[in-house]
mmCIF file of N, CA and C in Angstrom:
data_model
loop_
_atom_site.group_PDB
_atom_site.id
_atom_site.type_symbol
_atom_site.label_atom_id
_atom_site.label_comp_id
_atom_site.label_asym_id
_atom_site.label_seq_id
_atom_site.Cartn_x
_atom_site.Cartn_y
_atom_site.Cartn_z
ATOM 1 N N MET A 1 1.459 -0.946 -0.169
ATOM 2 C CA MET A 1 0.349 -0.115 -0.154
ATOM 3 C C MET A 1 1.181 0.884 0.231
ATOM 4 N N PRO A 2 0.580 2.064 -0.867
ATOM 5 C CA PRO A 2 1.683 3.318 -0.673
ATOM 6 C C PRO A 2 1.230 4.019 0.162
ATOM 7 N N SER A 3 2.462 5.038 0.911
ATOM 8 C CA SER A 3 2.759 5.530 1.774
ATOM 9 C C SER A 3 1.599 7.205 1.264
ATOM 10 N N ALA A 4 1.172 7.780 2.196
ATOM 11 C CA ALA A 4 0.167 9.083 1.795
ATOM 12 C C ALA A 4 1.145 9.959 0.711
ATOM 13 N N THR A 5 2.796 9.789 1.009
ATOM 14 C CA THR A 5 3.189 10.486 0.012
ATOM 15 C C THR A 5 3.265 10.474 -0.750
ATOM 16 N N GLN A 6 4.091 8.773 -1.431
ATOM 17 C CA GLN A 6 3.820 8.730 -2.709
ATOM 18 C C GLN A 6 2.094 9.158 -3.142
ATOM 19 N N GLN A 7 1.022 8.985 -2.784
ATOM 20 C CA GLN A 7 0.097 9.229 -3.209
ATOM 21 C C GLN A 7 -0.025 9.935 -3.902
ATOM 22 N N ASN A 8 0.665 11.242 -2.915
ATOM 23 C CA ASN A 8 0.533 13.005 -2.858
ATOM 24 C C ASN A 8 1.839 13.574 -4.187
ATOM 25 N N ALA A 9 2.799 12.329 -4.648
ATOM 26 C CA ALA A 9 3.637 12.812 -5.439
ATOM 27 C C ALA A 9 3.694 12.919 -6.451
ATOM 28 N N LEU A 10 4.537 14.216 -7.169
ATOM 29 C CA LEU A 10 3.404 15.153 -8.314
ATOM 30 C C LEU A 10 5.366 14.351 -9.373
ATOM 31 N N ASN A 11 4.798 14.089 -10.757
ATOM 32 C CA ASN A 11 5.934 14.166 -11.310
ATOM 33 C C ASN A 11 5.487 15.173 -12.382
ATOM 34 N N LEU A 12 6.712 15.894 -12.602
ATOM 35 C CA LEU A 12 7.213 16.983 -13.034
ATOM 36 C C LEU A 12 7.852 16.158 -14.221
ATOM 37 N N ILE A 13 8.694 15.128 -14.126
ATOM 38 C CA ILE A 13 9.588 14.875 -14.954
ATOM 39 C C ILE A 13 8.698 15.416 -16.955
ATOM 40 N N GLY A 14 9.786 16.783 -18.089
ATOM 41 C CA GLY A 14 9.725 16.493 -19.059
ATOM 42 C C GLY A 14 8.926 17.758 -18.526
ATOM 43 N N THR A 15 8.651 18.139 -18.232
ATOM 44 C CA THR A 15 8.169 19.981 -18.009
ATOM 45 C C THR A 15 8.974 21.240 -17.196
ATOM 46 N N SER A 16 8.664 22.677 -17.567
ATOM 47 C CA SER A 16 10.241 23.054 -17.330
ATOM 48 C C SER A 16 8.920 23.936 -16.434
ATOM 49 N N CYS A 17 10.080 25.112 -16.740
ATOM 50 C CA CYS A 17 9.217 26.265 -15.395
ATOM 51 C C CYS A 17 8.606 27.303 -16.067
ATOM 52 N N PRO A 18 7.489 28.188 -16.705
ATOM 53 C CA PRO A 18 6.628 28.465 -15.651
ATOM 54 C C PRO A 18 5.782 27.239 -15.464
ATOM 55 N N MET A 19 5.873 26.458 -16.317
ATOM 56 C CA MET A 19 4.707 26.109 -16.256
ATOM 57 C C MET A 19 4.516 24.386 -15.219
ATOM 58 N N ALA A 20 5.821 24.378 -14.874
ATOM 59 C CA ALA A 20 6.381 23.486 -13.702
ATOM 60 C C ALA A 20 6.643 24.123 -12.715
ATOM 61 N N PHE A 21 6.058 25.188 -12.797
ATOM 62 C CA PHE A 21 5.609 26.182 -11.411
ATOM 63 C C PHE A 21 4.015 26.264 -10.998
ATOM 64 N N VAL A 22 3.615 26.586 -12.445
ATOM 65 C CA VAL A 22 1.852 26.489 -12.104
ATOM 66 C C VAL A 22 0.896 25.112 -11.522
ATOM 67 N N LYS A 23 1.580 23.195 -12.067
ATOM 68 C CA LYS A 23 1.253 22.811 -12.081
ATOM 69 C C LYS A 23 1.857 22.451 -10.768
ATOM 70 N N ALA A 24 2.902 22.902 -10.335
ATOM 71 C CA ALA A 24 3.535 22.022 -8.894
ATOM 72 C C ALA A 24 1.920 23.477 -8.069
ATOM 73 N N ARG A 25 1.884 24.623 -7.638
ATOM 74 C CA ARG A 25 0.745 24.632 -7.400
ATOM 75 C C ARG A 25 -0.366 24.920 -6.933
ATOM 76 N N MET A 26 -0.772 24.457 -7.732
ATOM 77 C CA MET A 26 -1.698 23.686 -8.139
ATOM 78 C C MET A 26 -2.177 22.498 -7.416
ATOM 79 N N HIS A 27 -1.452 21.220 -7.576
ATOM 80 C CA HIS A 27 -0.932 20.049 -6.726
ATOM 81 C C HIS A 27 -1.240 20.456 -5.909
ATOM 82 N N ILE A 28 0.120 21.381 -4.744
ATOM 83 C CA ILE A 28 -0.257 21.516 -3.304
ATOM 84 C C ILE A 28 -1.170 22.669 -2.829
ATOM 85 N N ASP A 29 -2.023 23.744 -3.912
ATOM 86 C CA ASP A 29 -3.110 23.860 -3.293
ATOM 87 C C ASP A 29 -4.996 23.186 -3.043
ATOM 88 N N GLN A 30 -4.344 21.946 -3.491
ATOM 89 C CA GLN A 30 -5.391 20.812 -3.310
ATOM 90 C C GLN A 30 -5.128 19.530 -1.918
ATOM 91 N N LEU A 31 -4.019 20.383 -1.420
ATOM 92 C CA LEU A 31 -3.687 19.701 -0.294
ATOM 93 C C LEU A 31 -3.924 20.106 0.563
ATOM 94 N N PRO A 32 -4.390 19.354 1.997
ATOM 95 C CA PRO A 32 -5.029 20.565 3.054
ATOM 96 C C PRO A 32 -3.508 20.326 4.420
ATOM 97 N N ASN A 33 -3.760 21.612 5.006
ATOM 98 C CA ASN A 33 -2.378 22.114 5.543
ATOM 99 C C ASN A 33 -2.000 21.090 6.223
ATOM 100 N N SER A 34 -0.518 21.050 6.513
ATOM 101 C CA SER A 34 1.030 20.093 6.701
ATOM 102 C C SER A 34 0.943 18.314 6.255
ATOM 103 N N ALA A 35 -0.167 18.901 5.466
ATOM 104 C CA ALA A 35 0.244 17.560 4.322
ATOM 105 C C ALA A 35 1.718 17.487 4.045
ATOM 106 N N VAL A 36 2.004 16.968 3.443
ATOM 107 C CA VAL A 36 3.216 16.216 3.142
ATOM 108 C C VAL A 36 3.121 15.864 1.676
ATOM 109 N N THR A 37 4.022 16.340 0.476
ATOM 110 C CA THR A 37 3.642 16.104 -0.587
ATOM 111 C C THR A 37 5.456 15.584 -1.225
ATOM 112 N N VAL A 38 5.602 14.420 -2.130
ATOM 113 C CA VAL A 38 6.701 14.881 -2.876
ATOM 114 C C VAL A 38 6.618 15.070 -4.352
ATOM 115 N N ILE A 39 7.951 16.220 -4.717
ATOM 116 C CA ILE A 39 8.283 16.839 -6.124
ATOM 117 C C ILE A 39 8.686 16.450 -6.917
ATOM 118 N N VAL A 40 8.978 15.516 -7.709
ATOM 119 C CA VAL A 40 9.848 14.763 -8.946
ATOM 120 C C VAL A 40 10.238 16.241 -10.263
ATOM 121 N N PHE A 41 11.545 16.944 -10.020
ATOM 122 C CA PHE A 41 11.697 17.583 -11.885
ATOM 123 C C PHE A 41 12.850 17.596 -12.032
ATOM 124 N N GLU A 42 12.676 17.419 -13.234
ATOM 125 C CA GLU A 42 14.285 17.532 -13.830
ATOM 126 C C GLU A 42 15.251 18.743 -13.582
ATOM 127 N N ASP A 43 16.374 18.365 -13.600
ATOM 128 C CA ASP A 43 17.707 19.596 -12.766
ATOM 129 C C ASP A 43 18.055 20.490 -14.059
ATOM 130 N N THR A 44 16.859 21.702 -14.619
ATOM 131 C CA THR A 44 17.564 22.367 -15.612
ATOM 132 C C THR A 44 17.738 23.191 -15.118
ATOM 133 N N PRO A 45 18.330 24.199 -15.762
ATOM 134 C CA PRO A 45 18.369 25.998 -15.774
ATOM 135 C C PRO A 45 17.111 26.524 -15.399
ATOM 136 N N ALA A 46 16.329 26.129 -16.461
ATOM 137 C CA ALA A 46 14.133 26.378 -15.912
ATOM 138 C C ALA A 46 13.816 26.062 -15.332
ATOM 139 N N ASN A 47 14.527 24.617 -14.662
ATOM 140 C CA ASN A 47 13.861 25.050 -13.590
ATOM 141 C C ASN A 47 14.817 24.907 -11.613
ATOM 142 N N GLU A 48 14.990 26.235 -11.690
ATOM 143 C CA GLU A 48 16.008 26.597 -11.337
ATOM 144 C C GLU A 48 15.684 27.042 -10.084
ATOM 145 N N PRO A 49 14.375 27.894 -10.367
ATOM 146 C CA PRO A 49 13.405 28.949 -9.173
ATOM 147 C C PRO A 49 12.569 27.856 -8.699
ATOM 148 N N LEU A 50 12.237 26.907 -9.686
ATOM 149 C CA LEU A 50 10.814 25.711 -8.799
ATOM 150 C C LEU A 50 11.092 26.215 -6.927
ATOM 151 N N ILE A 51 11.904 25.123 -6.821
ATOM 152 C CA ILE A 51 11.968 25.743 -5.306
ATOM 153 C C ILE A 51 12.028 26.509 -4.429
ATOM 154 N N ARG A 52 12.875 27.580 -4.507
ATOM 155 C CA ARG A 52 12.504 29.066 -3.909
ATOM 156 C C ARG A 52 11.348 29.675 -4.371
ATOM 157 N N SER A 53 10.476 29.833 -5.269
ATOM 158 C CA SER A 53 8.705 29.683 -5.758
ATOM 159 C C SER A 53 8.362 29.206 -4.425
ATOM 160 N N ILE A 54 7.936 27.599 -4.427
ATOM 161 C CA ILE A 54 7.334 27.007 -3.714
ATOM 162 C C ILE A 54 7.560 27.588 -2.110
ATOM 163 N N GLU A 55 8.992 27.813 -1.598
ATOM 164 C CA GLU A 55 9.783 28.558 -0.964
ATOM 165 C C GLU A 55 9.149 29.557 -0.050
ATOM 166 N N ALA A 56 8.313 30.253 -1.729
ATOM 167 C CA ALA A 56 8.079 32.202 -1.214
ATOM 168 C C ALA A 56 6.722 31.575 -0.898
ATOM 169 N N LEU A 57 6.140 31.141 -1.252
ATOM 170 C CA LEU A 57 4.805 30.755 -0.691
ATOM 171 C C LEU A 57 3.732 30.443 0.089
ATOM 172 N N GLY A 58 5.010 30.174 1.565
ATOM 173 C CA GLY A 58 4.841 30.072 2.948
ATOM 174 C C GLY A 58 4.628 28.504 3.251
ATOM 175 N N HIS A 59 5.209 27.571 2.221
ATOM 176 C CA HIS A 59 6.164 25.535 1.985
ATOM 177 C C HIS A 59 6.976 25.589 3.169
ATOM 178 N N THR A 60 7.190 24.781 3.246
ATOM 179 C CA THR A 60 8.606 23.667 4.015
ATOM 180 C C THR A 60 9.052 22.737 3.073
ATOM 181 N N VAL A 61 10.166 23.356 2.964
ATOM 182 C CA VAL A 61 11.049 21.705 1.923
ATOM 183 C C VAL A 61 11.729 21.313 2.694
ATOM 184 N N LEU A 62 10.890 19.794 3.400
ATOM 185 C CA LEU A 62 12.277 18.915 4.294
ATOM 186 C C LEU A 62 12.905 18.040 3.734
ATOM 187 N N SER A 63 12.854 17.959 2.453
ATOM 188 C CA SER A 63 14.220 17.112 2.013
ATOM 189 C C SER A 63 13.905 17.952 0.496
ATOM 190 N N LYS A 64 15.997 17.464 -0.217
ATOM 191 C CA LYS A 64 15.611 17.724 -1.350
ATOM 192 C C LYS A 64 16.640 16.809 -2.344
ATOM 193 N N THR A 65 16.471 16.001 -2.919
ATOM 194 C CA THR A 65 17.562 14.737 -3.485
ATOM 195 C C THR A 65 17.911 14.791 -4.671
ATOM 196 N N GLN A 66 19.095 15.073 -5.199
ATOM 197 C CA GLN A 66 19.441 15.241 -6.699
ATOM 198 C C GLN A 66 19.742 13.290 -6.408
ATOM 199 N N PHE A 67 19.861 12.625 -8.271
ATOM 200 C CA PHE A 67 20.122 12.332 -8.377
ATOM 201 C C PHE A 67 20.291 11.713 -9.666
ATOM 202 N N GLU A 68 20.723 10.726 -10.672
ATOM 203 C CA GLU A 68 20.817 10.940 -12.314
ATOM 204 C C GLU A 68 19.818 9.204 -12.058
ATOM 205 N N SER A 69 18.530 9.830 -13.712
ATOM 206 C CA SER A 69 17.462 8.803 -13.391
ATOM 207 C C SER A 69 17.677 8.678 -14.312
ATOM 208 N N THR A 70 17.218 6.973 -14.739
ATOM 209 C CA THR A 70 16.408 5.801 -16.164
ATOM 210 C C THR A 70 15.519 6.485 -15.704
ATOM 211 N N ASP A 71 15.206 5.795 -16.985
ATOM 212 C CA ASP A 71 13.406 5.816 -17.430
ATOM 213 C C ASP A 71 12.813 4.377 -15.986
ATOM 214 N N ASP A 72 13.536 3.479 -15.879
ATOM 215 C CA ASP A 72 13.374 2.683 -14.706
ATOM 216 C C ASP A 72 13.316 3.283 -14.038
ATOM 217 N N THR A 73 13.958 4.153 -13.360
ATOM 218 C CA THR A 73 14.075 5.023 -11.741
ATOM 219 C C THR A 73 12.811 5.837 -11.776
ATOM 220 N N VAL A 74 12.328 6.733 -12.840
ATOM 221 C CA VAL A 74 11.247 7.509 -12.482
ATOM 222 C C VAL A 74 10.289 7.097 -12.989
ATOM 223 N N PRO A 75 8.738 6.418 -12.141
ATOM 224 C CA PRO A 75 7.949 6.267 -12.834
ATOM 225 C C PRO A 75 7.025 6.888 -13.236
ATOM 226 N N ASN A 76 6.664 6.587 -14.801
ATOM 227 C CA ASN A 76 5.247 7.195 -14.978
ATOM 228 C C ASN A 76 6.330 8.394 -15.875
ATOM 229 N N SER A 77 7.206 8.523 -16.667
ATOM 230 C CA SER A 77 7.943 9.718 -17.033
ATOM 231 C C SER A 77 7.891 9.077 -18.868
ATOM 232 N N ASP A 78 9.072 10.110 -19.034
ATOM 233 C CA ASP A 78 9.335 9.601 -20.863
ATOM 234 C C ASP A 78 10.566 9.154 -20.868
ATOM 235 N N ALA A 79 11.246 8.800 -19.463
ATOM 236 C CA ALA A 79 12.613 8.867 -20.061
ATOM 237 C C ALA A 79 13.302 7.492 -21.033
ATOM 238 N N SER A 80 12.428 6.822 -21.180
ATOM 239 C CA SER A 80 12.418 6.497 -22.687
ATOM 240 C C SER A 80 12.959 6.919 -24.124
ATOM 241 N N SER A 81 12.437 7.265 -23.711
ATOM 242 C CA SER A 81 12.539 7.990 -25.358
ATOM 243 C C SER A 81 12.976 9.459 -25.266
ATOM 244 N N ARG A 82 14.325 9.401 -23.817
ATOM 245 C CA ARG A 82 15.263 10.153 -23.935
ATOM 246 C C ARG A 82 16.836 9.454 -24.564
ATOM 247 N N SER A 83 17.941 10.174 -24.644
ATOM 248 C CA SER A 83 19.177 9.121 -24.593
ATOM 249 C C SER A 83 19.889 9.515 -23.322
ATOM 250 N N GLY A 84 20.532 9.016 -22.823
ATOM 251 C CA GLY A 84 21.195 8.892 -21.621
ATOM 252 C C GLY A 84 20.458 8.894 -20.357
ATOM 253 N N THR A 85 20.616 9.473 -19.475
ATOM 254 C CA THR A 85 20.368 9.602 -17.967
ATOM 255 C C THR A 85 19.383 11.000 -18.107
ATOM 256 N N LEU A 86 19.044 11.385 -17.181
ATOM 257 C CA LEU A 86 17.910 12.280 -16.500
ATOM 258 C C LEU A 86 18.419 13.061 -15.346
ATOM 259 N N HIS A 87 18.818 13.984 -15.126
ATOM 260 C CA HIS A 87 19.738 14.107 -13.971
ATOM 261 C C HIS A 87 18.094 15.272 -13.065
ATOM 262 N N VAL A 88 17.441 14.872 -11.905
ATOM 263 C CA VAL A 88 16.737 15.157 -11.428
ATOM 264 C C VAL A 88 16.927 15.533 -10.449
ATOM 265 N N ILE A 89 15.255 16.370 -9.523
ATOM 266 C CA ILE A 89 15.836 16.207 -8.540
ATOM 267 C C ILE A 89 14.214 16.147 -7.952
ATOM 268 N N ARG A 90 14.614 15.346 -5.985
ATOM 269 C CA ARG A 90 13.064 14.993 -5.463
ATOM 270 C C ARG A 90 13.171 15.717 -4.166
ATOM 271 N N VAL A 91 11.832 16.424 -4.533
ATOM 272 C CA VAL A 91 11.860 17.579 -3.027
ATOM 273 C C VAL A 91 11.332 16.990 -2.315
ATOM 274 N N GLU A 92 10.808 17.264 -1.301
ATOM 275 C CA GLU A 92 9.860 16.886 -0.506
ATOM 276 C C GLU A 92 9.318 17.922 0.827
ATOM 277 N N ILE A 93 7.537 18.356 0.362
ATOM 278 C CA ILE A 93 7.688 19.312 0.741
ATOM 279 C C ILE A 93 6.545 19.807 1.442
ATOM 280 N N GLN A 94 6.244 20.647 2.747
ATOM 281 C CA GLN A 94 5.426 19.331 3.706
ATOM 282 C C GLN A 94 4.690 21.544 3.711
ATOM 283 N N VAL A 95 2.393 21.534 2.749
ATOM 284 C CA VAL A 95 2.432 22.313 2.797
ATOM 285 C C VAL A 95 1.691 23.061 4.313
ATOM 286 N N LYS A 96 2.021 24.561 3.905
ATOM 287 C CA LYS A 96 1.725 25.435 4.411
ATOM 288 C C LYS A 96 1.173 25.459 6.100
ATOM 289 N N ILE A 97 1.358 25.480 7.792
ATOM 290 C CA ILE A 97 0.178 25.520 8.209
ATOM 291 C C ILE A 97 -0.318 26.420 7.803
#
């Protein structure tokens, strides 16, 4: 059975800011106060402000993990259509109280 965090996860692989921020905000806005969610996105220059923007809304970043990914380590991604590996960031966020 998936944990609450896994159920609240948002996969933004293939999405760049500003649309990544719009999708992240819509996702977070649907969660109750103090809920914890995970957002996974590509580590690209376009997505660099994503974490700062989420924090500016008052949410708390609990953890940030950077890793290289292949199509089998990021579920529901289209990494298989890309060559090589993706540089990915996984952020765990607590919705503002």
